[in-house]
Structures are given as C-alpha cells and as structure tokens.
PDB file of C-alpha atoms in Angstrom:
ATOM      1  CA  MET A   1      45.186 162.662 164.607  1.00  0.00           C
ATOM      2  CA  ASN A   2      43.695 166.123 164.248  1.00  0.00           C
ATOM      3  CA  CYS A   3      42.590 165.817 160.627  1.00  0.00           C
ATOM      4  CA  VAL A   4      42.109 163.377 157.786  1.00  0.00           C
ATOM      5  CA  TYR A   5      44.513 164.138 154.954  1.00  0.00           C
ATOM      6  CA  ASP A   6      43.396 163.728 151.383  1.00  0.00           C
ATOM      7  CA  MET A   7      46.737 162.051 150.769  1.00  0.00           C
ATOM      8  CA  ILE A   8      49.906 161.059 152.589  1.00  0.00           C
ATOM      9  CA  VAL A   9      53.092 160.424 150.630  1.00  0.00           C
ATOM     10  CA  ILE A  10      55.799 158.262 152.195  1.00  0.00           C
ATOM     11  CA  GLY A  11      59.222 159.096 150.797  1.00  0.00           C
ATOM     12  CA  GLY A  12      60.806 162.488 150.127  1.00  0.00           C
ATOM     13  CA  GLY A  13      62.573 161.748 146.840  1.00  0.00           C
ATOM     14  CA  PRO A  14      61.700 163.199 143.406  1.00  0.00           C
ATOM     15  CA  GLY A  15      58.694 160.885 143.042  1.00  0.00           C
ATOM     16  CA  GLY A  16      57.288 161.726 146.460  1.00  0.00           C
ATOM     17  CA  ILE A  17      57.821 165.459 146.055  1.00  0.00           C
ATOM     18  CA  SER A  18      56.254 165.501 142.593  1.00  0.00           C
ATOM     19  CA  ALA A  19      53.228 163.606 143.918  1.00  0.00           C
ATOM     20  CA  THR A  20      52.606 166.176 146.642  1.00  0.00           C
ATOM     21  CA  VAL A  21      53.129 169.124 144.274  1.00  0.00           C
ATOM     22  CA  GLU A  22      50.901 167.587 141.595  1.00  0.00           C
ATOM     23  CA  ALA A  23      48.207 166.870 144.179  1.00  0.00           C
ATOM     24  CA  LYS A  24      48.250 170.423 145.538  1.00  0.00           C
ATOM     25  CA  MET A  25      48.132 171.940 142.049  1.00  0.00           C
ATOM     26  CA  ARG A  26      45.200 169.702 141.114  1.00  0.00           C
ATOM     27  CA  GLY A  27      43.103 170.592 144.150  1.00  0.00           C
ATOM     28  CA  LEU A  28      44.029 168.095 146.874  1.00  0.00           C
ATOM     29  CA  GLN A  29      44.840 170.717 149.490  1.00  0.00           C
ATOM     30  CA  SER A  30      45.298 168.445 152.492  1.00  0.00           C
ATOM     31  CA  VAL A  31      48.540 166.621 151.671  1.00  0.00           C
ATOM     32  CA  LEU A  32      51.401 165.452 153.906  1.00  0.00           C
ATOM     33  CA  LEU A  33      54.900 164.305 152.886  1.00  0.00           C
ATOM     34  CA  ILE A  34      56.647 161.964 155.360  1.00  0.00           C
ATOM     35  CA  GLU A  35      60.409 161.363 155.094  1.00  0.00           C
ATOM     36  CA  LYS A  36      62.575 159.416 157.543  1.00  0.00           C
ATOM     37  CA  GLY A  37      65.648 161.541 156.784  1.00  0.00           C
ATOM     38  CA  GLU A  38      66.302 165.066 157.946  1.00  0.00           C
ATOM     39  CA  ASN A  39      65.705 166.454 154.453  1.00  0.00           C
ATOM     40  CA  HIS A  40      64.314 165.436 151.089  1.00  0.00           C
ATOM     41  CA  SER A  41      66.159 163.450 148.368  1.00  0.00           C
ATOM     42  CA  GLN A  42      68.311 161.401 150.736  1.00  0.00           C
ATOM     43  CA  THR A  43      69.566 159.086 147.992  1.00  0.00           C
ATOM     44  CA  ILE A  44      70.926 161.998 145.988  1.00  0.00           C
ATOM     45  CA  ARG A  45      72.437 163.644 149.073  1.00  0.00           C
ATOM     46  CA  LYS A  46      74.084 160.470 150.391  1.00  0.00           C
ATOM     47  CA  PHE A  47      75.079 158.463 147.335  1.00  0.00           C
ATOM     48  CA  TYR A  48      75.867 161.215 144.812  1.00  0.00           C
ATOM     49  CA  LYS A  49      79.245 162.888 144.994  1.00  0.00           C
ATOM     50  CA  ASP A  50      79.359 166.709 144.688  1.00  0.00           C
ATOM     51  CA  ASN A  51      78.758 167.879 141.115  1.00  0.00           C
ATOM     52  CA  LYS A  52      77.678 164.378 140.052  1.00  0.00           C
ATOM     53  CA  ARG A  53      75.496 164.425 136.963  1.00  0.00           C
ATOM     54  CA  VAL A  54      71.809 163.684 137.558  1.00  0.00           C
ATOM     55  CA  ASP A  55      69.975 162.376 134.478  1.00  0.00           C
ATOM     56  CA  LYS A  56      66.284 162.817 133.802  1.00  0.00           C
ATOM     57  CA  ASP A  57      66.083 159.553 131.836  1.00  0.00           C
ATOM     58  CA  TYR A  58      67.648 156.126 132.173  1.00  0.00           C
ATOM     59  CA  LYS A  59      70.248 155.140 129.567  1.00  0.00           C
ATOM     60  CA  GLY A  60      68.783 157.255 126.802  1.00  0.00           C
ATOM     61  CA  GLN A  61      65.233 155.941 127.238  1.00  0.00           C
ATOM     62  CA  VAL A  62      63.559 159.316 126.797  1.00  0.00           C
ATOM     63  CA  VAL A  63      60.363 159.697 128.795  1.00  0.00           C
ATOM     64  CA  GLU A  64      57.917 162.476 128.007  1.00  0.00           C
ATOM     65  CA  LEU A  65      56.851 164.103 131.253  1.00  0.00           C
ATOM     66  CA  LYS A  66      53.089 164.172 131.709  1.00  0.00           C
ATOM     67  CA  GLY A  67      52.478 166.235 134.828  1.00  0.00           C
ATOM     68  CA  SER A  68      53.005 169.717 136.147  1.00  0.00           C
ATOM     69  CA  VAL A  69      56.477 168.982 137.551  1.00  0.00           C
ATOM     70  CA  GLN A  70      59.133 169.365 134.877  1.00  0.00           C
ATOM     71  CA  PHE A  71      62.743 168.253 135.236  1.00  0.00           C
ATOM     72  CA  SER A  72      65.830 168.250 133.045  1.00  0.00           C
ATOM     73  CA  ASP A  73      69.356 166.880 133.386  1.00  0.00           C
ATOM     74  CA  GLY A  74      71.490 168.667 135.917  1.00  0.00           C
ATOM     75  CA  SER A  75      73.989 168.270 138.730  1.00  0.00           C
ATOM     76  CA  LYS A  76      73.492 167.049 142.270  1.00  0.00           C
ATOM     77  CA  GLU A  77      73.349 170.658 143.468  1.00  0.00           C
ATOM     78  CA  SER A  78      70.956 171.986 140.820  1.00  0.00           C
ATOM     79  CA  THR A  79      68.627 169.011 141.345  1.00  0.00           C
ATOM     80  CA  LEU A  80      68.458 169.569 145.106  1.00  0.00           C
ATOM     81  CA  ASP A  81      67.859 173.289 144.541  1.00  0.00           C
ATOM     82  CA  TYR A  82      65.009 172.515 142.146  1.00  0.00           C
ATOM     83  CA  PHE A  83      63.212 170.188 144.537  1.00  0.00           C
ATOM     84  CA  ASP A  84      63.838 172.669 147.374  1.00  0.00           C
ATOM     85  CA  SER A  85      61.963 175.260 145.332  1.00  0.00           C
ATOM     86  CA  LEU A  86      59.065 172.904 144.656  1.00  0.00           C
ATOM     87  CA  LEU A  87      58.570 172.254 148.350  1.00  0.00           C
ATOM     88  CA  ASP A  88      58.913 175.932 149.256  1.00  0.00           C
ATOM     89  CA  ASN A  89      56.646 177.286 146.530  1.00  0.00           C
ATOM     90  CA  GLY A  90      54.040 174.582 147.001  1.00  0.00           C
ATOM     91  CA  GLU A  91      53.873 175.164 150.750  1.00  0.00           C
ATOM     92  CA  ILE A  92      53.879 171.416 151.331  1.00  0.00           C
ATOM     93  CA  ASP A  93      53.208 170.009 154.800  1.00  0.00           C
ATOM     94  CA  THR A  94      56.221 167.880 155.706  1.00  0.00           C
ATOM     95  CA  ALA A  95      57.235 165.535 158.510  1.00  0.00           C
ATOM     96  CA  PHE A  96      60.993 164.963 158.333  1.00  0.00           C
ATOM     97  CA  ASN A  97      62.928 162.676 160.683  1.00  0.00           C
ATOM     98  CA  SER A  98      59.786 160.562 160.861  1.00  0.00           C
ATOM     99  CA  GLU A  99      60.122 156.888 160.055  1.00  0.00           C
ATOM    100  CA  VAL A 100      56.899 155.091 159.174  1.00  0.00           C
ATOM    101  CA  GLU A 101      56.258 152.084 161.398  1.00  0.00           C
ATOM    102  CA  SER A 102      53.010 150.870 159.883  1.00  0.00           C
ATOM    103  CA  VAL A 103      50.206 151.646 157.440  1.00  0.00           C
ATOM    104  CA  LYS A 104      46.830 150.058 158.088  1.00  0.00           C
ATOM    105  CA  LYS A 105      43.491 150.604 156.432  1.00  0.00           C
ATOM    106  CA  VAL A 106      40.648 151.004 158.895  1.00  0.00           C
ATOM    107  CA  GLY A 107      37.249 151.522 157.281  1.00  0.00           C
ATOM    108  CA  ASN A 108      37.628 154.046 154.469  1.00  0.00           C
ATOM    109  CA  SER A 109      40.876 155.622 155.650  1.00  0.00           C
ATOM    110  CA  PHE A 110      44.460 154.715 156.467  1.00  0.00           C
ATOM    111  CA  GLN A 111      46.132 154.924 159.850  1.00  0.00           C
ATOM    112  CA  VAL A 112      49.802 155.872 159.313  1.00  0.00           C
ATOM    113  CA  VAL A 113      51.949 155.495 162.408  1.00  0.00           C
ATOM    114  CA  THR A 114      55.450 156.991 162.533  1.00  0.00           C
ATOM    115  CA  THR A 115      58.142 157.152 165.199  1.00  0.00           C
ATOM    116  CA  LYS A 116      56.855 160.616 166.129  1.00  0.00           C
ATOM    117  CA  ALA A 117      53.114 160.754 165.500  1.00  0.00           C
ATOM    118  CA  GLY A 118      50.048 159.142 163.992  1.00  0.00           C
ATOM    119  CA  TYR A 119      48.161 160.387 160.936  1.00  0.00           C
ATOM    120  CA  GLU A 120      45.017 159.547 159.029  1.00  0.00           C
ATOM    121  CA  ALA A 121      44.534 159.782 155.272  1.00  0.00           C
ATOM    122  CA  LYS A 122      42.094 158.845 152.527  1.00  0.00           C
ATOM    123  CA  ASN A 123      44.946 157.789 150.209  1.00  0.00           C
ATOM    124  CA  VAL A 124      48.573 156.776 150.702  1.00  0.00           C
ATOM    125  CA  ILE A 125      51.430 156.698 148.191  1.00  0.00           C
ATOM    126  CA  VAL A 126      54.578 154.738 149.032  1.00  0.00           C
ATOM    127  CA  ALA A 127      57.358 156.368 147.005  1.00  0.00           C
ATOM    128  CA  ILE A 128      60.529 155.203 148.696  1.00  0.00           C
ATOM    129  CA  GLY A 129      63.671 154.337 146.734  1.00  0.00           C
ATOM    130  CA  LYS A 130      65.877 151.271 146.666  1.00  0.00           C
ATOM    131  CA  MET A 131      69.285 152.843 147.223  1.00  0.00           C
ATOM    132  CA  GLY A 132      68.536 153.462 150.888  1.00  0.00           C
ATOM    133  CA  LYS A 133      69.182 149.730 151.246  1.00  0.00           C
ATOM    134  CA  PRO A 134      72.112 148.978 148.916  1.00  0.00           C
ATOM    135  CA  ASN A 135      72.796 145.533 147.530  1.00  0.00           C
ATOM    136  CA  LYS A 136      75.608 143.703 149.260  1.00  0.00           C
ATOM    137  CA  PRO A 137      77.803 140.881 147.950  1.00  0.00           C
ATOM    138  CA  ASP A 138      76.935 137.231 148.610  1.00  0.00           C
ATOM    139  CA  TYR A 139      80.327 136.472 150.168  1.00  0.00           C
ATOM    140  CA  PRO A 140      81.037 137.634 153.741  1.00  0.00           C
ATOM    141  CA  ILE A 141      82.943 140.829 154.559  1.00  0.00           C
ATOM    142  CA  PRO A 142      85.426 140.114 157.392  1.00  0.00           C
ATOM    143  CA  PRO A 143      84.596 142.335 160.401  1.00  0.00           C
ATOM    144  CA  SER A 144      88.227 143.482 160.677  1.00  0.00           C
ATOM    145  CA  ILE A 145      88.048 145.279 157.301  1.00  0.00           C
ATOM    146  CA  LYS A 146      84.453 146.499 157.306  1.00  0.00           C
ATOM    147  CA  GLN A 147      85.647 150.080 157.741  1.00  0.00           C
ATOM    148  CA  LEU A 148      87.531 149.696 154.430  1.00  0.00           C
ATOM    149  CA  VAL A 149      84.510 148.346 152.517  1.00  0.00           C
ATOM    150  CA  ASN A 150      81.951 150.988 151.578  1.00  0.00           C
ATOM    151  CA  PHE A 151      78.688 151.382 149.681  1.00  0.00           C
ATOM    152  CA  ASN A 152      79.090 155.119 149.007  1.00  0.00           C
ATOM    153  CA  LEU A 153      81.921 157.642 148.841  1.00  0.00           C
ATOM    154  CA  ASP A 154      81.685 159.009 152.380  1.00  0.00           C
ATOM    155  CA  LYS A 155      85.006 157.626 153.646  1.00  0.00           C
ATOM    156  CA  CYS A 156      87.079 157.863 150.470  1.00  0.00           C
ATOM    157  CA  SER A 157      90.147 160.101 150.614  1.00  0.00           C
ATOM    158  CA  GLN A 158      92.912 161.076 148.212  1.00  0.00           C
ATOM    159  CA  GLY A 159      95.879 158.873 147.368  1.00  0.00           C
ATOM    160  CA  GLU A 160      94.164 155.527 147.979  1.00  0.00           C
ATOM    161  CA  LYS A 161      94.356 152.431 145.820  1.00  0.00           C
ATOM    162  CA  LEU A 162      90.668 151.759 145.204  1.00  0.00           C
ATOM    163  CA  LEU A 163      88.531 149.011 143.713  1.00  0.00           C
ATOM    164  CA  ILE A 164      85.075 150.098 142.531  1.00  0.00           C
ATOM    165  CA  VAL A 165      82.666 147.196 142.009  1.00  0.00           C
ATOM    166  CA  GLY A 166      79.646 147.493 139.714  1.00  0.00           C
ATOM    167  CA  GLY A 167      78.526 147.948 136.126  1.00  0.00           C
ATOM    168  CA  GLY A 168      76.024 150.793 136.368  1.00  0.00           C
ATOM    169  CA  ASN A 169      76.270 154.547 135.979  1.00  0.00           C
ATOM    170  CA  SER A 170      76.949 155.126 139.683  1.00  0.00           C
ATOM    171  CA  ALA A 171      79.927 152.770 139.592  1.00  0.00           C
ATOM    172  CA  ALA A 172      81.237 154.432 136.428  1.00  0.00           C
ATOM    173  CA  GLU A 173      80.879 157.933 137.850  1.00  0.00           C
ATOM    174  CA  TYR A 174      82.511 156.906 141.131  1.00  0.00           C
ATOM    175  CA  ALA A 175      85.484 155.518 139.175  1.00  0.00           C
ATOM    176  CA  LEU A 176      85.806 158.522 136.875  1.00  0.00           C
ATOM    177  CA  GLU A 177      85.656 161.016 139.728  1.00  0.00           C
ATOM    178  CA  LEU A 178      87.955 159.150 142.126  1.00  0.00           C
ATOM    179  CA  SER A 179      90.550 158.466 139.429  1.00  0.00           C
ATOM    180  CA  LYS A 180      91.435 162.179 139.515  1.00  0.00           C
ATOM    181  CA  THR A 181      93.094 161.758 142.924  1.00  0.00           C
ATOM    182  CA  ASN A 182      93.446 157.987 143.384  1.00  0.00           C
ATOM    183  CA  THR A 183      94.621 154.808 141.692  1.00  0.00           C
ATOM    184  CA  VAL A 184      91.320 153.216 140.624  1.00  0.00           C
ATOM    185  CA  THR A 185      90.249 149.872 139.197  1.00  0.00           C
ATOM    186  CA  LEU A 186      86.640 149.320 138.112  1.00  0.00           C
ATOM    187  CA  ASN A 187      85.546 145.683 138.337  1.00  0.00           C
ATOM    188  CA  TYR A 188      82.443 144.377 136.579  1.00  0.00           C
ATOM    189  CA  ARG A 189      81.654 140.683 136.423  1.00  0.00           C
ATOM    190  CA  ARG A 190      80.445 140.821 132.816  1.00  0.00           C
ATOM    191  CA  PRO A 191      82.809 141.257 129.845  1.00  0.00           C
ATOM    192  CA  THR A 192      80.996 144.355 128.559  1.00  0.00           C
ATOM    193  CA  PHE A 193      78.829 147.107 130.052  1.00  0.00           C
ATOM    194  CA  SER A 194      75.105 146.952 129.342  1.00  0.00           C
ATOM    195  CA  ARG A 195      73.605 149.652 131.574  1.00  0.00           C
ATOM    196  CA  LEU A 196      75.795 152.710 131.031  1.00  0.00           C
ATOM    197  CA  ASN A 197      74.787 155.902 129.310  1.00  0.00           C
ATOM    198  CA  ASP A 198      76.882 156.713 126.257  1.00  0.00           C
ATOM    199  CA  ILE A 199      78.899 159.489 127.917  1.00  0.00           C
ATOM    200  CA  ASN A 200      80.007 157.395 130.889  1.00  0.00           C
ATOM    201  CA  GLU A 201      80.884 154.399 128.717  1.00  0.00           C
ATOM    202  CA  GLU A 202      82.939 156.510 126.316  1.00  0.00           C
ATOM    203  CA  GLN A 203      84.821 158.193 129.159  1.00  0.00           C
ATOM    204  CA  LEU A 204      85.571 154.899 130.916  1.00  0.00           C
ATOM    205  CA  TYR A 205      87.203 153.357 127.854  1.00  0.00           C
ATOM    206  CA  ALA A 206      89.061 156.605 127.149  1.00  0.00           C
ATOM    207  CA  TYR A 207      90.397 156.751 130.726  1.00  0.00           C
ATOM    208  CA  ASP A 208      91.351 153.074 130.522  1.00  0.00           C
ATOM    209  CA  GLY A 209      93.235 153.715 127.277  1.00  0.00           C
ATOM    210  CA  GLN A 210      95.066 156.666 128.848  1.00  0.00           C
ATOM    211  CA  GLU A 211      95.873 154.534 131.937  1.00  0.00           C
ATOM    212  CA  LEU A 212      94.026 156.997 134.184  1.00  0.00           C
ATOM    213  CA  LEU A 213      92.070 154.045 135.583  1.00  0.00           C
ATOM    214  CA  ARG A 214      91.947 150.322 134.938  1.00  0.00           C
ATOM    215  CA  LEU A 215      88.953 148.291 133.801  1.00  0.00           C
ATOM    216  CA  ARG A 216      88.819 144.720 135.084  1.00  0.00           C
ATOM    217  CA  LEU A 217      85.916 143.177 133.192  1.00  0.00           C
ATOM    218  CA  GLY A 218      84.586 139.651 132.858  1.00  0.00           C
ATOM    219  CA  VAL A 219      85.744 138.436 136.250  1.00  0.00           C
ATOM    220  CA  ASP A 220      83.885 138.258 139.561  1.00  0.00           C
ATOM    221  CA  ILE A 221      85.073 138.496 143.145  1.00  0.00           C
ATOM    222  CA  LYS A 222      85.358 135.245 145.101  1.00  0.00           C
ATOM    223  CA  SER A 223      86.186 136.605 148.570  1.00  0.00           C
ATOM    224  CA  LEU A 224      87.758 139.375 150.653  1.00  0.00           C
ATOM    225  CA  GLU A 225      90.522 138.986 153.239  1.00  0.00           C
ATOM    226  CA  ASN A 226      92.415 141.186 155.677  1.00  0.00           C
ATOM    227  CA  ALA A 227      95.931 141.750 154.362  1.00  0.00           C
ATOM    228  CA  SER A 228      97.830 143.641 157.095  1.00  0.00           C
ATOM    229  CA  GLY A 229      95.123 146.250 157.454  1.00  0.00           C
ATOM    230  CA  LYS A 230      94.254 146.399 153.759  1.00  0.00           C
ATOM    231  CA  VAL A 231      91.745 144.494 151.615  1.00  0.00           C
ATOM    232  CA  ARG A 232      92.907 141.477 149.660  1.00  0.00           C
ATOM    233  CA  VAL A 233      90.428 140.803 146.862  1.00  0.00           C
ATOM    234  CA  ASN A 234      90.429 137.247 145.536  1.00  0.00           C
ATOM    235  CA  PHE A 235      89.018 136.989 142.016  1.00  0.00           C
ATOM    236  CA  THR A 236      87.348 133.994 140.400  1.00  0.00           C
ATOM    237  CA  ASP A 237      90.151 133.700 137.820  1.00  0.00           C
ATOM    238  CA  GLY A 238      92.589 132.740 140.583  1.00  0.00           C
ATOM    239  CA  ASN A 239      94.314 136.118 140.825  1.00  0.00           C
ATOM    240  CA  PHE A 240      94.246 138.536 143.750  1.00  0.00           C
ATOM    241  CA  THR A 241      95.061 142.212 144.374  1.00  0.00           C
ATOM    242  CA  VAL A 242      95.437 144.182 147.604  1.00  0.00           C
ATOM    243  CA  TYR A 243      93.580 147.518 147.827  1.00  0.00           C
ATOM    244  CA  ASP A 244      93.329 150.282 150.399  1.00  0.00           C
ATOM    245  CA  ARG A 245      89.551 150.365 150.008  1.00  0.00           C
ATOM    246  CA  VAL A 246      86.717 148.635 148.134  1.00  0.00           C
ATOM    247  CA  VAL A 247      83.586 150.553 147.141  1.00  0.00           C
ATOM    248  CA  TYR A 248      80.478 148.634 146.029  1.00  0.00           C
ATOM    249  CA  ALA A 249      78.014 150.336 143.693  1.00  0.00           C
ATOM    250  CA  ILE A 250      75.832 147.373 142.795  1.00  0.00           C
ATOM    251  CA  GLY A 251      72.384 148.897 143.130  1.00  0.00           C
ATOM    252  CA  GLY A 252      69.671 148.589 145.719  1.00  0.00           C
ATOM    253  CA  THR A 253      67.043 146.087 146.734  1.00  0.00           C
ATOM    254  CA  THR A 254      63.314 146.358 147.257  1.00  0.00           C
ATOM    255  CA  PRO A 255      62.705 146.960 150.978  1.00  0.00           C
ATOM    256  CA  VAL A 256      60.481 143.922 151.401  1.00  0.00           C
ATOM    257  CA  ASP A 257      59.967 144.173 155.172  1.00  0.00           C
ATOM    258  CA  PHE A 258      58.867 147.793 154.956  1.00  0.00           C
ATOM    259  CA  LEU A 259      56.378 147.093 152.166  1.00  0.00           C
ATOM    260  CA  LYS A 260      54.861 144.308 154.233  1.00  0.00           C
ATOM    261  CA  LYS A 261      54.461 146.718 157.173  1.00  0.00           C
ATOM    262  CA  CYS A 262      52.506 148.968 154.816  1.00  0.00           C
ATOM    263  CA  GLY A 263      50.119 146.144 153.936  1.00  0.00           C
ATOM    264  CA  ILE A 264      51.403 145.775 150.363  1.00  0.00           C
ATOM    265  CA  THR A 265      51.158 142.295 148.850  1.00  0.00           C
ATOM    266  CA  LEU A 266      54.313 140.923 147.188  1.00  0.00           C
ATOM    267  CA  ASP A 267      54.725 138.330 144.463  1.00  0.00           C
ATOM    268  CA  GLY A 268      56.969 135.274 144.652  1.00  0.00           C
ATOM    269  CA  ALA A 269      60.024 137.323 143.690  1.00  0.00           C
ATOM    270  CA  GLY A 270      59.405 139.900 146.416  1.00  0.00           C
ATOM    271  CA  HIS A 271      58.100 142.593 144.056  1.00  0.00           C
ATOM    272  CA  PRO A 272      55.027 144.642 145.024  1.00  0.00           C
ATOM    273  CA  ILE A 273      51.773 143.791 143.262  1.00  0.00           C
ATOM    274  CA  PHE A 274      49.909 146.731 141.709  1.00  0.00           C
ATOM    275  CA  ASP A 275      47.662 147.495 138.741  1.00  0.00           C
ATOM    276  CA  GLU A 276      47.957 149.838 135.747  1.00  0.00           C
ATOM    277  CA  ASN A 277      47.133 152.773 138.020  1.00  0.00           C
ATOM    278  CA  TYR A 278      49.965 151.851 140.439  1.00  0.00           C
ATOM    279  CA  GLN A 279      47.303 150.912 142.995  1.00  0.00           C
ATOM    280  CA  THR A 280      48.080 147.919 145.188  1.00  0.00           C
ATOM    281  CA  GLU A 281      45.563 145.277 146.168  1.00  0.00           C
ATOM    282  CA  VAL A 282      44.419 147.647 148.929  1.00  0.00           C
ATOM    283  CA  PRO A 283      42.216 150.365 147.343  1.00  0.00           C
ATOM    284  CA  GLY A 284      43.684 153.812 147.942  1.00  0.00           C
ATOM    285  CA  LEU A 285      47.204 152.501 148.607  1.00  0.00           C
ATOM    286  CA  TYR A 286      49.612 153.246 145.758  1.00  0.00           C
ATOM    287  CA  ILE A 287      53.250 152.635 144.943  1.00  0.00           C
ATOM    288  CA  GLY A 288      55.552 154.637 142.686  1.00  0.00           C
ATOM    289  CA  GLY A 289      59.158 155.371 141.784  1.00  0.00           C
ATOM    290  CA  ASP A 290      62.066 152.915 141.832  1.00  0.00           C
ATOM    291  CA  ILE A 291      60.230 150.227 143.767  1.00  0.00           C
ATOM    292  CA  ALA A 292      57.559 150.091 141.055  1.00  0.00           C
ATOM    293  CA  VAL A 293      60.080 148.934 138.427  1.00  0.00           C
ATOM    294  CA  ASN A 294      62.326 145.867 138.470  1.00  0.00           C
ATOM    295  CA  SER A 295      65.237 147.721 136.856  1.00  0.00           C
ATOM    296  CA  GLY A 296      66.077 150.903 135.009  1.00  0.00           C
ATOM    297  CA  GLY A 297      64.122 153.388 137.087  1.00  0.00           C
ATOM    298  CA  SER A 298      64.618 157.107 136.480  1.00  0.00           C
ATOM    299  CA  ILE A 299      63.513 160.460 137.786  1.00  0.00           C
ATOM    300  CA  ALA A 300      61.290 160.923 134.728  1.00  0.00           C
ATOM    301  CA  MET A 301      59.555 157.592 135.342  1.00  0.00           C
ATOM    302  CA  ALA A 302      59.013 158.464 139.000  1.00  0.00           C
ATOM    303  CA  LEU A 303      57.456 161.826 138.070  1.00  0.00           C
ATOM    304  CA  ASN A 304      55.097 160.151 135.613  1.00  0.00           C
ATOM    305  CA  HIS A 305      54.106 157.537 138.177  1.00  0.00           C
ATOM    306  CA  SER A 306      53.083 160.379 140.478  1.00  0.00           C
ATOM    307  CA  TYR A 307      51.087 162.066 137.733  1.00  0.00           C
ATOM    308  CA  HIS A 308      49.143 158.883 136.878  1.00  0.00           C
ATOM    309  CA  ILE A 309      48.460 158.128 140.558  1.00  0.00           C
ATOM    310  CA  ILE A 310      47.048 161.622 141.159  1.00  0.00           C
ATOM    311  CA  GLU A 311      44.940 161.280 137.993  1.00  0.00           C
ATOM    312  CA  HIS A 312      43.475 158.053 139.353  1.00  0.00           C
ATOM    313  CA  ILE A 313      42.837 159.471 142.827  1.00  0.00           C
ATOM    314  CA  LEU A 314      41.015 162.484 141.341  1.00  0.00           C
ATOM    315  CA  GLY A 315      38.980 160.145 139.142  1.00  0.00           C
ATOM    316  CA  GLN A 316      37.741 158.273 142.234  1.00  0.00           C
ATOM    317  CA  ARG A 317      36.372 161.396 143.915  1.00  0.00           C
TER     318      ARG A 317
END
C-alpha cells in the first residue's frame, strides 16, 4: 500500500466509471477503479448481443442526469465506446482482473484486499451489478443437459428450436434477435408483460401475429428433462415441448456474500442498508447502481447515484 486513495470504486460498469470520472472532475485526484473482469462494463459485454439497444432509462421512467457524465440511448457498441472514452480522457487509475476479497475499515481508512494487491482508501463505493450472478430457476437442471441450458447467448447458433424464458427487456430482445435465424418461443409465467418498454412489447406482439416467433404466456415451467440429447420442458398446464436449447433471462440477484465481505449490513430480505446519501452503516462506505434498487435499475439511475455519492463525499471534507 504505497498511498491512501481519496476513493476506491469497486465495479467497472457505468455507475463505477461515472463515479471515478465525477470524482476526478470535482477535485478528488487520487481515485482507483477496481474491476474483476479484464475490461469495464462486463454485463454489457457478456449479456448483450451485438447491436443490442442500450437504454438510458428504465421502461420510460425518464431520469434527469445530474452530474458531469451524460449518456443517451445507443447500441452495445456505442455504449462501450463512450465509456472507453471516459476512462481514456479522465486518465483513471484502473486495476482490471482484480477480484476484491475483502473491505475492512481500520481507523479512518479502508483496507481493500484483492486477488492481486492491497489498497488503502478514505472512501469506498461498491458499484457492482446484479447480472454477473443471474437468477436461476427453482427446479433442478439435469447435469446431462446443462450445456443446452444457458443464461446468455454465448452458445446459441442458427437453426435451433429455442425457448427463451423471462418477461423483461433482455428476454424480449433475445427472442426478437434469435427469431431471425431460429424457431423461437418466449415463455413468461404471467399472462401479460409488465416490464417491457413500448418498442419491445409492440414488436413481440407483431412478431407473434406474423408467426415469426411464438409467445407462451400465463404458464410456468414445472421441470426439465433430457429427451435424447435435447431439452424436454414440462409446463405447469400439463403440456410439454422438446427444444434444442433453453435460454433463461430472468434477471440477477443481489450478491449477498460479496456485500457481507465488504462489511455492508443487509436487511431481512438480503438488501443492503444505506441512507439517503447511499452511505451504508459504515461511514465512508457507499453503494450505488443496480444493487441499490430492488427492481427497475437503469444506467441513468446509476449515474445519478454516483453524482450524489460524490456530492456527499465532498461535503464531508
């Protein structure tokens, strides 16, 4: 530990990057961004298909950006380019391929230990996302078909009979994109969508009407079985269908174990406890981005979290 940073940010997504940029622009010169992946924005890189639309806001809930970092709707590629430019122009200190093992407050500073090094900082922001740990179904996935059950699009190929499971925008966009080269069914356990933006919802029903994909709504999945090297999906209505591959897009979960390693107190539901300044019960330890909201997080919300956190840190100086 050669120096004491003014601030360390854990998580290289939009929220983490905006926090470091905002801090540097507002006078906190000694700032470090730590990311366990080999590059920033791992959720976008891993879970977003090429040319996938990236929205600033969630489901039309327009958020007015408060800080210095501005962002507008774009594609996967344009979004990554934008955050590349922020890191380059801001000359941000980064530690990629560094997974945080613990955060502990000792006296007036934090000891941050990673798989590669140890650091010390006056303030720490935890700005990791949820999608790095995707939700999984309650029923077991037979080991013999695990290679045919995915939580992203990495292994999908053309000409497959696919079942996409989920009712959010990621599930909708997976289905719309894959239906161009595959036979696709989108399954959602509720009878109607409640979390889609208007464009995705309109396109889904249009594609369903044109028989470019099939919507299977209002029915849940009971279990999966191996059917001669394919996936038999048993539905709660007593019917079943055999697919080449099943792709789950059912959101992510709060990484409870990691938050505990950072010394963050959780409530009975496993959600982090923090105040109106996004400060946890440990002074100087903040939380922002997806893990600071129970549902409906967005890039705009994450950027504003960063702005308010930096405002509070500067106010404590």
